[in-house]
C-alpha positions as a LaTeX table, in Angstrom:
\begin{tabular}{lrrr}
\hline
Residue & $x$ (\AA) & $y$ (\AA) & $z$ (\AA) \\
\hline
Unk1 & 89.15 & 68.63 & 37.86 \\
Unk2 & 86.08 & 70.56 & 36.79 \\
Unk3 & 83.79 & 72.08 & 39.39 \\
Unk4 & 80.17 & 73.20 & 39.22 \\
Unk5 & 79.07 & 76.15 & 41.33 \\
Unk6 & 75.27 & 75.97 & 41.68 \\
Unk7 & 73.46 & 79.00 & 43.08 \\
Unk8 & 69.76 & 79.85 & 43.59 \\
Unk9 & 68.10 & 83.20 & 44.27 \\
Unk10 & 65.04 & 83.45 & 46.55 \\
Unk11 & 63.11 & 86.70 & 46.38 \\
Unk12 & 59.43 & 87.44 & 46.83 \\
Unk13 & 57.81 & 90.63 & 45.60 \\
Unk14 & 55.55 & 92.59 & 47.96 \\
Unk15 & 52.61 & 93.47 & 45.71 \\
Unk16 & 51.35 & 97.04 & 45.74 \\
Unk17 & 47.60 & 97.66 & 45.71 \\
Unk18 & 45.64 & 99.92 & 43.38 \\
Unk19 & 46.32 & 103.38 & 44.77 \\
Unk20 & 44.46 & 106.41 & 43.37 \\
Unk21 & 45.51 & 110.06 & 43.33 \\
Unk22 & 42.79 & 110.87 & 45.87 \\
Unk23 & 44.28 & 108.29 & 48.29 \\
Unk24 & 47.38 & 110.46 & 48.70 \\
Unk25 & 47.43 & 111.82 & 52.23 \\
Unk26 & 44.49 & 109.70 & 53.29 \\
Unk27 & 45.76 & 106.10 & 53.06 \\
Unk28 & 49.26 & 105.15 & 54.17 \\
Unk29 & 48.97 & 101.39 & 53.60 \\
Unk30 & 50.15 & 100.47 & 50.11 \\
Unk31 & 49.97 & 96.67 & 49.85 \\
Unk32 & 47.68 & 93.99 & 48.46 \\
Unk33 & 47.74 & 91.44 & 51.30 \\
Unk34 & 45.43 & 89.04 & 49.50 \\
Unk35 & 47.68 & 88.89 & 46.44 \\
Unk36 & 50.80 & 88.61 & 48.60 \\
Unk37 & 49.39 & 85.59 & 50.43 \\
Unk38 & 48.03 & 83.99 & 47.25 \\
Unk39 & 51.23 & 84.40 & 45.23 \\
Unk40 & 53.65 & 83.19 & 47.88 \\
Unk41 & 51.44 & 80.24 & 48.83 \\
Unk42 & 51.36 & 79.25 & 45.16 \\
Unk43 & 55.11 & 79.52 & 44.64 \\
Unk44 & 55.86 & 77.66 & 47.89 \\
Unk45 & 53.65 & 74.72 & 46.96 \\
Unk46 & 54.66 & 74.52 & 43.29 \\
Unk47 & 58.35 & 75.38 & 43.61 \\
Unk48 & 60.12 & 76.20 & 46.87 \\
Unk49 & 59.21 & 73.21 & 49.03 \\
Unk50 & 59.46 & 70.55 & 46.28 \\
Unk51 & 62.76 & 72.04 & 45.07 \\
Unk52 & 64.27 & 72.31 & 48.56 \\
Unk53 & 63.19 & 68.77 & 49.39 \\
Unk54 & 64.91 & 67.59 & 46.22 \\
Unk55 & 68.10 & 69.50 & 47.12 \\
Unk56 & 68.01 & 67.98 & 50.61 \\
Unk57 & 67.80 & 64.51 & 49.06 \\
Unk58 & 70.67 & 65.33 & 46.68 \\
Unk59 & 72.87 & 66.36 & 49.62 \\
Unk60 & 71.99 & 63.20 & 51.56 \\
Unk61 & 72.55 & 60.87 & 48.59 \\
Unk62 & 75.87 & 62.50 & 47.69 \\
Unk63 & 77.12 & 62.19 & 51.30 \\
Unk64 & 78.58 & 65.69 & 51.37 \\
Unk65 & 79.86 & 65.78 & 47.79 \\
Unk66 & 77.00 & 67.97 & 46.52 \\
Unk67 & 77.20 & 71.68 & 47.42 \\
Unk68 & 74.85 & 74.57 & 46.70 \\
Unk69 & 74.50 & 78.29 & 47.49 \\
Unk70 & 71.46 & 80.49 & 48.15 \\
Unk71 & 70.76 & 84.15 & 48.61 \\
Unk72 & 67.52 & 85.43 & 50.13 \\
Unk73 & 66.36 & 89.04 & 50.04 \\
Unk74 & 65.27 & 90.58 & 53.33 \\
Unk75 & 61.81 & 91.42 & 52.00 \\
Unk76 & 61.52 & 87.85 & 50.73 \\
Unk77 & 62.32 & 86.55 & 54.21 \\
Unk78 & 59.64 & 88.82 & 55.67 \\
Unk79 & 57.06 & 87.33 & 53.31 \\
Unk80 & 58.16 & 83.80 & 54.17 \\
Unk81 & 57.99 & 84.53 & 57.91 \\
Unk82 & 54.37 & 85.61 & 57.58 \\
Unk83 & 52.98 & 83.17 & 55.00 \\
Unk84 & 55.38 & 80.22 & 54.71 \\
Unk85 & 57.69 & 79.74 & 57.73 \\
Unk86 & 58.08 & 76.08 & 56.72 \\
Unk87 & 60.37 & 77.24 & 53.89 \\
Unk88 & 62.70 & 78.93 & 56.38 \\
Unk89 & 62.60 & 75.78 & 58.53 \\
Unk90 & 63.67 & 73.73 & 55.52 \\
Unk91 & 66.50 & 76.15 & 54.71 \\
Unk92 & 67.70 & 75.88 & 58.31 \\
Unk93 & 67.79 & 72.09 & 57.93 \\
Unk94 & 69.85 & 72.48 & 54.77 \\
Unk95 & 72.23 & 74.88 & 56.52 \\
Unk96 & 72.97 & 72.27 & 59.18 \\
Unk97 & 74.25 & 69.83 & 56.53 \\
Unk98 & 77.37 & 71.93 & 56.03 \\
Unk99 & 76.85 & 71.73 & 52.26 \\
Unk100 & 74.99 & 75.03 & 51.82 \\
Unk101 & 76.35 & 78.57 & 51.72 \\
Unk102 & 74.17 & 81.65 & 52.17 \\
Unk103 & 75.23 & 84.81 & 50.34 \\
Unk104 & 74.73 & 88.50 & 51.05 \\
Unk105 & 72.49 & 90.73 & 48.95 \\
Unk106 & 70.57 & 94.02 & 49.36 \\
Unk107 & 67.73 & 93.67 & 51.87 \\
Unk108 & 65.14 & 95.21 & 49.53 \\
Unk109 & 66.32 & 93.53 & 46.32 \\
Unk110 & 66.62 & 97.09 & 45.08 \\
Unk111 & 68.89 & 99.24 & 42.93 \\
Unk112 & 70.59 & 101.36 & 45.58 \\
Unk113 & 74.04 & 100.19 & 44.42 \\
Unk114 & 73.55 & 102.33 & 41.31 \\
Unk115 & 72.95 & 105.61 & 43.14 \\
Unk116 & 73.63 & 105.64 & 46.91 \\
Unk117 & 76.56 & 103.77 & 48.46 \\
Unk118 & 75.51 & 104.41 & 52.07 \\
Unk119 & 72.04 & 103.07 & 51.42 \\
Unk120 & 73.42 & 100.01 & 49.64 \\
Unk121 & 75.92 & 99.24 & 52.41 \\
Unk122 & 73.26 & 99.58 & 55.10 \\
Unk123 & 70.89 & 97.27 & 53.22 \\
Unk124 & 73.50 & 94.58 & 52.72 \\
Unk125 & 74.48 & 94.64 & 56.39 \\
Unk126 & 70.83 & 94.27 & 57.44 \\
Unk127 & 70.39 & 91.25 & 55.20 \\
Unk128 & 73.62 & 89.73 & 56.53 \\
Unk129 & 72.29 & 90.09 & 60.07 \\
Unk130 & 69.25 & 88.04 & 59.06 \\
Unk131 & 71.46 & 85.32 & 57.56 \\
Unk132 & 73.38 & 85.16 & 60.83 \\
Unk133 & 70.16 & 85.11 & 62.85 \\
Unk134 & 68.50 & 82.31 & 60.88 \\
Unk135 & 71.36 & 80.20 & 59.60 \\
Unk136 & 74.33 & 81.00 & 61.81 \\
Unk137 & 76.37 & 82.12 & 58.80 \\
Unk138 & 78.03 & 85.47 & 58.20 \\
Unk139 & 78.14 & 85.81 & 54.38 \\
Unk140 & 81.58 & 86.24 & 52.82 \\
Unk141 & 80.32 & 86.52 & 49.24 \\
Unk142 & 78.02 & 89.20 & 47.83 \\
Unk143 & 75.37 & 88.79 & 45.20 \\
Unk144 & 73.77 & 92.07 & 44.10 \\
Unk145 & 70.14 & 92.30 & 42.93 \\
Unk146 & 69.84 & 90.55 & 39.54 \\
Unk147 & 73.65 & 90.15 & 39.54 \\
Unk148 & 74.08 & 93.90 & 38.89 \\
Unk149 & 77.78 & 94.76 & 38.86 \\
Unk150 & 80.26 & 97.40 & 37.75 \\
Unk151 & 83.77 & 98.36 & 38.81 \\
Unk152 & 82.56 & 100.86 & 41.42 \\
Unk153 & 80.21 & 98.32 & 43.00 \\
Unk154 & 83.11 & 95.88 & 43.14 \\
Unk155 & 85.30 & 98.49 & 44.81 \\
Unk156 & 82.59 & 99.09 & 47.43 \\
Unk157 & 82.11 & 95.35 & 48.02 \\
Unk158 & 85.85 & 94.95 & 48.61 \\
Unk159 & 85.77 & 97.88 & 51.04 \\
Unk160 & 82.94 & 96.14 & 52.91 \\
Unk161 & 85.19 & 93.12 & 53.40 \\
Unk162 & 83.70 & 90.62 & 50.96 \\
Unk163 & 85.96 & 87.98 & 49.45 \\
Unk164 & 84.05 & 87.85 & 46.19 \\
Unk165 & 80.94 & 88.59 & 44.16 \\
Unk166 & 78.76 & 86.79 & 41.66 \\
Unk167 & 77.85 & 88.47 & 38.39 \\
Unk168 & 76.90 & 87.78 & 34.78 \\
Unk169 & 79.24 & 86.34 & 32.17 \\
Unk170 & 78.03 & 88.85 & 29.58 \\
Unk171 & 79.56 & 88.60 & 26.14 \\
Unk172 & 79.96 & 92.36 & 25.72 \\
Unk173 & 82.15 & 92.38 & 28.85 \\
Unk174 & 84.05 & 89.13 & 28.36 \\
Unk175 & 84.71 & 89.46 & 24.64 \\
Unk176 & 86.95 & 86.49 & 23.74 \\
Unk177 & 87.37 & 85.48 & 27.41 \\
Unk178 & 85.59 & 82.53 & 29.02 \\
Unk179 & 83.29 & 82.69 & 32.08 \\
Unk180 & 84.89 & 79.46 & 33.36 \\
Unk181 & 87.65 & 81.17 & 35.36 \\
Unk182 & 87.94 & 83.29 & 38.50 \\
Unk183 & 88.46 & 87.00 & 37.78 \\
Unk184 & 88.91 & 89.99 & 40.07 \\
Unk185 & 87.62 & 93.55 & 40.38 \\
Unk186 & 89.51 & 96.02 & 38.22 \\
Unk187 & 89.60 & 98.58 & 41.06 \\
Unk188 & 90.52 & 96.18 & 43.87 \\
Unk189 & 92.18 & 92.80 & 43.18 \\
Unk190 & 91.17 & 91.51 & 46.63 \\
Unk191 & 87.59 & 91.04 & 45.38 \\
Unk192 & 87.27 & 87.90 & 43.25 \\
Unk193 & 84.46 & 87.34 & 40.74 \\
Unk194 & 82.51 & 84.31 & 39.56 \\
Unk195 & 80.70 & 84.75 & 36.25 \\
Unk196 & 77.44 & 83.06 & 35.39 \\
Unk197 & 77.55 & 80.73 & 32.40 \\
Unk198 & 74.57 & 82.02 & 30.43 \\
Unk199 & 74.09 & 78.95 & 28.23 \\
Unk200 & 74.31 & 76.25 & 30.90 \\
Unk201 & 72.16 & 78.28 & 33.29 \\
Unk202 & 69.44 & 79.17 & 30.79 \\
Unk203 & 69.28 & 75.63 & 29.40 \\
Unk204 & 67.77 & 74.68 & 32.76 \\
Unk205 & 65.96 & 77.83 & 33.87 \\
Unk206 & 64.50 & 78.97 & 30.53 \\
Unk207 & 64.61 & 76.22 & 27.89 \\
Unk208 & 64.25 & 72.89 & 29.71 \\
Unk209 & 60.53 & 72.43 & 28.89 \\
Unk210 & 60.59 & 74.09 & 25.47 \\
Unk211 & 59.80 & 71.37 & 22.93 \\
Unk212 & 60.81 & 73.73 & 20.08 \\
Unk213 & 64.34 & 74.06 & 21.46 \\
Unk214 & 66.96 & 72.12 & 19.54 \\
Unk215 & 68.36 & 70.71 & 22.78 \\
Unk216 & 65.01 & 69.30 & 23.89 \\
Unk217 & 64.70 & 66.93 & 25.68 \\
Unk218 & 67.58 & 67.68 & 28.03 \\
Unk219 & 68.97 & 64.73 & 30.01 \\
Unk220 & 71.34 & 64.95 & 32.96 \\
Unk221 & 74.03 & 62.72 & 31.42 \\
Unk222 & 74.12 & 64.74 & 28.18 \\
Unk223 & 74.21 & 67.98 & 30.12 \\
Unk224 & 77.17 & 66.83 & 32.24 \\
Unk225 & 78.90 & 65.45 & 29.16 \\
Unk226 & 78.84 & 68.93 & 27.60 \\
Unk227 & 80.50 & 70.33 & 30.74 \\
Unk228 & 83.10 & 67.54 & 30.72 \\
Unk229 & 83.99 & 68.34 & 27.08 \\
Unk230 & 84.94 & 71.95 & 27.85 \\
Unk231 & 88.67 & 72.69 & 27.39 \\
Unk232 & 90.78 & 71.22 & 30.19 \\
Unk233 & 91.91 & 74.62 & 31.44 \\
Unk234 & 88.30 & 75.80 & 31.88 \\
Unk235 & 87.68 & 74.33 & 35.31 \\
Unk236 & 84.73 & 76.28 & 36.79 \\
Unk237 & 81.13 & 76.27 & 35.52 \\
Unk238 & 78.80 & 78.67 & 37.32 \\
Unk239 & 75.10 & 77.79 & 37.06 \\
Unk240 & 73.02 & 80.57 & 38.61 \\
Unk241 & 69.22 & 80.90 & 38.54 \\
Unk242 & 66.13 & 81.73 & 40.55 \\
Unk243 & 64.86 & 78.89 & 42.74 \\
Unk244 & 61.40 & 79.45 & 41.21 \\
Unk245 & 62.80 & 78.16 & 37.90 \\
Unk246 & 62.33 & 74.72 & 39.47 \\
Unk247 & 58.56 & 74.41 & 39.46 \\
Unk248 & 57.31 & 77.73 & 38.07 \\
Unk249 & 59.35 & 78.63 & 34.97 \\
Unk250 & 59.84 & 74.90 & 34.40 \\
Unk251 & 56.77 & 73.08 & 35.80 \\
Unk252 & 57.14 & 70.00 & 37.96 \\
Unk253 & 55.35 & 68.01 & 35.25 \\
Unk254 & 58.40 & 68.55 & 33.01 \\
Unk255 & 60.43 & 66.28 & 35.36 \\
Unk256 & 62.76 & 69.17 & 36.14 \\
Unk257 & 63.41 & 67.87 & 39.67 \\
Unk258 & 64.25 & 64.38 & 38.40 \\
Unk259 & 66.75 & 66.01 & 36.05 \\
Unk260 & 68.30 & 67.97 & 38.94 \\
Unk261 & 68.50 & 64.93 & 41.23 \\
Unk262 & 70.39 & 63.01 & 38.56 \\
Unk263 & 73.11 & 65.66 & 38.18 \\
Unk264 & 75.36 & 64.73 & 41.18 \\
Unk265 & 75.69 & 61.07 & 40.18 \\
Unk266 & 76.32 & 61.95 & 36.52 \\
Unk267 & 78.90 & 64.55 & 37.56 \\
Unk268 & 80.68 & 62.09 & 39.85 \\
Unk269 & 80.93 & 59.55 & 37.04 \\
Unk270 & 82.77 & 62.13 & 34.94 \\
Unk271 & 85.04 & 63.32 & 37.76 \\
Unk272 & 83.20 & 66.65 & 38.16 \\
Unk273 & 82.70 & 68.09 & 41.65 \\
Unk274 & 80.40 & 70.69 & 43.23 \\
Unk275 & 81.61 & 73.62 & 45.37 \\
Unk276 & 80.25 & 76.75 & 47.01 \\
Unk277 & 81.48 & 80.21 & 45.96 \\
Unk278 & 83.59 & 80.63 & 49.12 \\
Unk279 & 85.29 & 77.28 & 48.55 \\
Unk280 & 86.18 & 78.24 & 44.99 \\
Unk281 & 87.50 & 81.66 & 46.01 \\
Unk282 & 89.61 & 80.11 & 48.79 \\
Unk283 & 91.41 & 77.64 & 46.55 \\
Unk284 & 91.46 & 79.35 & 43.13 \\
Unk285 & 93.56 & 82.30 & 41.99 \\
Unk286 & 92.21 & 84.98 & 39.69 \\
Unk287 & 93.58 & 84.91 & 36.16 \\
Unk288 & 92.99 & 88.62 & 35.42 \\
Unk289 & 90.97 & 91.73 & 36.16 \\
Unk290 & 87.49 & 92.11 & 34.70 \\
Unk291 & 86.86 & 95.64 & 33.47 \\
Unk292 & 83.19 & 96.61 & 33.83 \\
Unk293 & 82.84 & 100.41 & 33.53 \\
Unk294 & 79.11 & 100.16 & 32.73 \\
Unk295 & 76.63 & 98.20 & 34.83 \\
Unk296 & 75.68 & 94.70 & 33.76 \\
Unk297 & 73.01 & 92.27 & 35.01 \\
Unk298 & 71.52 & 88.89 & 34.16 \\
Unk299 & 68.32 & 90.33 & 32.61 \\
Unk300 & 67.36 & 90.50 & 28.89 \\
Unk301 & 69.61 & 90.21 & 25.87 \\
Unk302 & 71.49 & 93.44 & 26.64 \\
Unk303 & 72.54 & 92.19 & 30.11 \\
Unk304 & 72.45 & 95.77 & 31.42 \\
Unk305 & 70.15 & 97.82 & 33.69 \\
Unk306 & 67.86 & 99.15 & 30.95 \\
Unk307 & 65.01 & 96.85 & 32.01 \\
Unk308 & 64.69 & 99.02 & 35.17 \\
Unk309 & 66.02 & 102.40 & 34.00 \\
Unk310 & 65.59 & 102.31 & 30.25 \\
Unk311 & 62.82 & 104.90 & 29.77 \\
Unk312 & 62.00 & 108.38 & 31.15 \\
Unk313 & 59.22 & 107.07 & 33.42 \\
Unk314 & 61.54 & 104.65 & 35.16 \\
Unk315 & 64.31 & 107.21 & 35.58 \\
Unk316 & 61.88 & 109.79 & 36.98 \\
Unk317 & 60.49 & 107.30 & 39.52 \\
Unk318 & 64.01 & 106.13 & 40.41 \\
Unk319 & 65.40 & 109.65 & 40.88 \\
Unk320 & 62.35 & 110.74 & 42.87 \\
Unk321 & 62.62 & 107.74 & 45.21 \\
Unk322 & 66.32 & 108.13 & 45.95 \\
Unk323 & 66.09 & 111.91 & 46.29 \\
Unk324 & 64.89 & 111.22 & 49.85 \\
Unk325 & 67.17 & 108.27 & 50.59 \\
Unk326 & 69.44 & 110.16 & 52.98 \\
Unk327 & 66.43 & 111.72 & 54.74 \\
Unk328 & 64.81 & 108.31 & 55.26 \\
Unk329 & 68.04 & 106.93 & 56.70 \\
Unk330 & 68.36 & 109.94 & 59.01 \\
Unk331 & 64.75 & 109.60 & 60.16 \\
Unk332 & 65.21 & 105.88 & 60.92 \\
Unk333 & 61.49 & 105.38 & 61.54 \\
Unk334 & 60.49 & 101.67 & 61.69 \\
Unk335 & 57.31 & 102.20 & 59.64 \\
Unk336 & 59.03 & 104.40 & 57.06 \\
Unk337 & 61.93 & 101.94 & 56.84 \\
Unk338 & 59.59 & 99.06 & 56.04 \\
Unk339 & 57.78 & 101.01 & 53.32 \\
Unk340 & 61.15 & 102.18 & 52.01 \\
Unk341 & 62.29 & 98.56 & 51.62 \\
Unk342 & 59.18 & 97.57 & 49.68 \\
Unk343 & 59.23 & 100.64 & 47.43 \\
Unk344 & 62.89 & 100.07 & 46.52 \\
Unk345 & 62.31 & 96.52 & 45.19 \\
Unk346 & 63.49 & 96.40 & 41.56 \\
Unk347 & 60.29 & 94.68 & 40.41 \\
Unk348 & 58.44 & 97.99 & 40.82 \\
Unk349 & 60.63 & 99.56 & 38.15 \\
Unk350 & 60.55 & 96.55 & 35.86 \\
Unk351 & 56.75 & 96.78 & 35.66 \\
Unk352 & 57.31 & 100.16 & 33.94 \\
Unk353 & 59.57 & 98.82 & 31.20 \\
Unk354 & 58.67 & 99.38 & 27.56 \\
Unk355 & 61.35 & 96.98 & 26.29 \\
Unk356 & 60.41 & 93.80 & 24.43 \\
Unk357 & 61.71 & 90.74 & 26.27 \\
Unk358 & 62.22 & 87.08 & 25.45 \\
Unk359 & 61.10 & 86.30 & 29.00 \\
Unk360 & 57.42 & 86.91 & 29.67 \\
Unk361 & 56.70 & 89.75 & 32.13 \\
Unk362 & 53.61 & 89.48 & 34.32 \\
Unk363 & 52.65 & 93.05 & 35.26 \\
Unk364 & 50.03 & 91.87 & 37.74 \\
Unk365 & 47.37 & 94.54 & 38.31 \\
Unk366 & 48.89 & 96.88 & 35.73 \\
Unk367 & 47.54 & 97.10 & 32.20 \\
Unk368 & 50.56 & 98.96 & 30.81 \\
Unk369 & 53.93 & 100.48 & 31.76 \\
Unk370 & 52.22 & 103.87 & 32.18 \\
Unk371 & 49.64 & 102.33 & 34.51 \\
Unk372 & 52.45 & 100.87 & 36.64 \\
Unk373 & 54.23 & 104.23 & 36.67 \\
Unk374 & 51.09 & 106.15 & 37.68 \\
Unk375 & 50.22 & 103.80 & 40.53 \\
Unk376 & 53.78 & 103.78 & 41.85 \\
Unk377 & 54.11 & 107.57 & 41.69 \\
Unk378 & 50.84 & 108.03 & 43.60 \\
Unk379 & 52.19 & 105.80 & 46.38 \\
Unk380 & 55.58 & 107.49 & 46.26 \\
Unk381 & 53.88 & 110.89 & 46.53 \\
Unk382 & 52.17 & 109.84 & 49.74 \\
Unk383 & 55.39 & 108.31 & 51.11 \\
Unk384 & 57.39 & 111.47 & 50.41 \\
Unk385 & 54.67 & 113.51 & 52.10 \\
Unk386 & 55.05 & 111.41 & 55.25 \\
Unk387 & 58.82 & 111.92 & 55.21 \\
Unk388 & 58.38 & 115.67 & 54.74 \\
Unk389 & 55.90 & 115.81 & 57.62 \\
Unk390 & 58.67 & 114.55 & 59.89 \\
Unk391 & 61.47 & 116.58 & 58.33 \\
Unk392 & 60.37 & 119.51 & 56.08 \\
Unk393 & 62.18 & 119.91 & 52.80 \\
Unk394 & 63.18 & 123.50 & 53.63 \\
Unk395 & 65.74 & 121.89 & 55.95 \\
Unk396 & 68.34 & 120.41 & 53.63 \\
Unk397 & 69.93 & 117.04 & 54.35 \\
Unk398 & 73.19 & 118.57 & 55.59 \\
Unk399 & 71.39 & 120.81 & 58.09 \\
Unk400 & 69.13 & 117.96 & 59.19 \\
Unk401 & 72.03 & 115.58 & 59.54 \\
Unk402 & 73.98 & 118.16 & 61.55 \\
Unk403 & 70.97 & 118.78 & 63.82 \\
Unk404 & 70.35 & 115.08 & 64.39 \\
Unk405 & 74.07 & 114.51 & 64.99 \\
Unk406 & 73.99 & 117.23 & 67.66 \\
Unk407 & 70.90 & 115.66 & 69.25 \\
Unk408 & 72.53 & 112.23 & 69.13 \\
Unk409 & 75.74 & 113.55 & 70.64 \\
Unk410 & 73.78 & 115.25 & 73.41 \\
Unk411 & 71.89 & 112.04 & 74.03 \\
Unk412 & 75.15 & 110.08 & 74.12 \\
Unk413 & 76.60 & 112.64 & 76.56 \\
Unk414 & 73.54 & 112.43 & 78.81 \\
Unk415 & 73.70 & 108.63 & 78.68 \\
Unk416 & 77.41 & 108.71 & 79.52 \\
Unk417 & 76.84 & 111.09 & 82.44 \\
Unk418 & 73.93 & 108.98 & 83.67 \\
Unk419 & 76.15 & 105.92 & 83.65 \\
Unk420 & 78.88 & 107.89 & 85.47 \\
Unk421 & 76.38 & 108.99 & 88.11 \\
Unk422 & 75.21 & 105.40 & 88.54 \\
Unk423 & 78.84 & 104.26 & 88.83 \\
Unk424 & 79.62 & 106.92 & 91.46 \\
Unk425 & 76.41 & 106.15 & 93.32 \\
Unk426 & 77.39 & 102.48 & 93.45 \\
Unk427 & 80.88 & 103.46 & 94.62 \\
Unk428 & 79.43 & 105.72 & 97.35 \\
Unk429 & 77.12 & 102.95 & 98.52 \\
Unk430 & 80.08 & 100.58 & 98.65 \\
Unk431 & 82.19 & 103.08 & 100.61 \\
Unk432 & 79.32 & 103.74 & 103.01 \\
Unk433 & 78.84 & 100.00 & 103.51 \\
Unk434 & 82.56 & 99.57 & 104.25 \\
Unk435 & 82.46 & 102.58 & 106.58 \\
Unk436 & 79.57 & 101.05 & 108.50 \\
Unk437 & 81.53 & 97.84 & 108.94 \\
Unk438 & 84.61 & 99.71 & 110.17 \\
Unk439 & 82.46 & 101.77 & 112.57 \\
Unk440 & 80.91 & 98.60 & 113.97 \\
Unk441 & 84.37 & 97.11 & 114.48 \\
Unk442 & 85.61 & 100.26 & 116.24 \\
Unk443 & 82.55 & 100.39 & 118.49 \\
Unk444 & 83.06 & 96.75 & 119.39 \\
Unk445 & 86.65 & 97.49 & 120.51 \\
Unk446 & 85.64 & 100.47 & 122.66 \\
Unk447 & 83.08 & 98.55 & 124.75 \\
Unk448 & 84.58 & 97.44 & 128.19 \\
Unk449 & 84.74 & 93.75 & 128.83 \\
Unk450 & 81.96 & 92.46 & 131.11 \\
Unk451 & 83.12 & 91.52 & 134.69 \\
Unk452 & 82.34 & 87.98 & 135.73 \\
Unk453 & 79.43 & 87.77 & 138.22 \\
Unk454 & 80.59 & 87.51 & 141.92 \\
Unk455 & 79.99 & 84.23 & 143.65 \\
Unk456 & 77.44 & 84.38 & 146.53 \\
Unk457 & 78.77 & 83.49 & 149.97 \\
Unk458 & 77.25 & 80.36 & 151.48 \\
Unk459 & 74.49 & 81.02 & 154.02 \\
Unk460 & 75.51 & 80.70 & 157.74 \\
Unk461 & 73.98 & 77.92 & 159.80 \\
Unk462 & 71.91 & 78.98 & 162.74 \\
\hline
\end{tabular}
């Protein structure tokens, strides 16, 4: 029996404002609040709420037979909390149906997995805590930013305890193999992998409303028929996309939601089911290891990381940012941490790309890749200055880490001794209280018994 694994990404960019060289050291607020509110309000009204309402109806109509998975970046959740809490309310309603799985991903939607394992692990754990807080689920499956994956990332994910990961079914990795099976990490067979079917996914997310496409118009029954005609042994079809594809990339006027709502009934008629990633991993064995020595992603024709790190500007910005990663983690300042999350977001590096792309790239306030690079580096210069003001660069990370470890240990020792003092003080008070009781009992025994009052003799009669 064939199974469809349907997954949606939710991420919202925090827009940076125009930041000049002369702002460095004078202005520590880097964000365009007006654009942040405008953009998220637009995407919520045109995509998120209509799409989530449609998914809720699909779950209700299918009576538990329709399943779906989501991942939400931490910075995306922060934007939704401020500007569109109704989206989080709707996701909580979906979670209660038992038909929705929430996946783990880096909090910042950044690229830390490519350069700093500690930073990546910390980010993922923070995002998982938010999933537990909002939806009562502890994610068992990891989805890296833009499905970025290589063997080392898989090894780390397995070490973190994940059952599986999602990634791209890239042709240069698969070769003659099919994406319609479960694979496992080449460095740790405990981590299973689901691979995105590029054609079936992009038919919906990229081509659905393209009247020049040979498959236009796309109908739900024809789409499911194509899945049903796959070879019998190819049982799993992974359809992964951004949630914004439903309403933004493919406008609501294209009837994209009507197409989606028709899928469960069409699938049922052909004996095709829906399942979440965890359900598939629990019941399906891997057929072989997937060797991925070089990083892949779901972006551009190359399906690699060149859209973020493909030119000298991007690599300079990337290296400069992560040169202070350990120092930021050691500092653990709430304000620095928040700025660190927003500056890590992969979108910042994609704005600097010089690659041609089949998918249109909106650079926002930037007129060119160099403009994006200049603005980002000005902000990064100010941010690094703030980090250095706390911890000067003449103290290397090892020295700083050793110093802070000593301070932490001393603090832990003081806290432990304080607790011991409090425990002993409580014990002393208890002993003193018991002593007082014993003393009272002893005093009571020592007191002589009172003699009964003598009776008065009756008065003599005269």
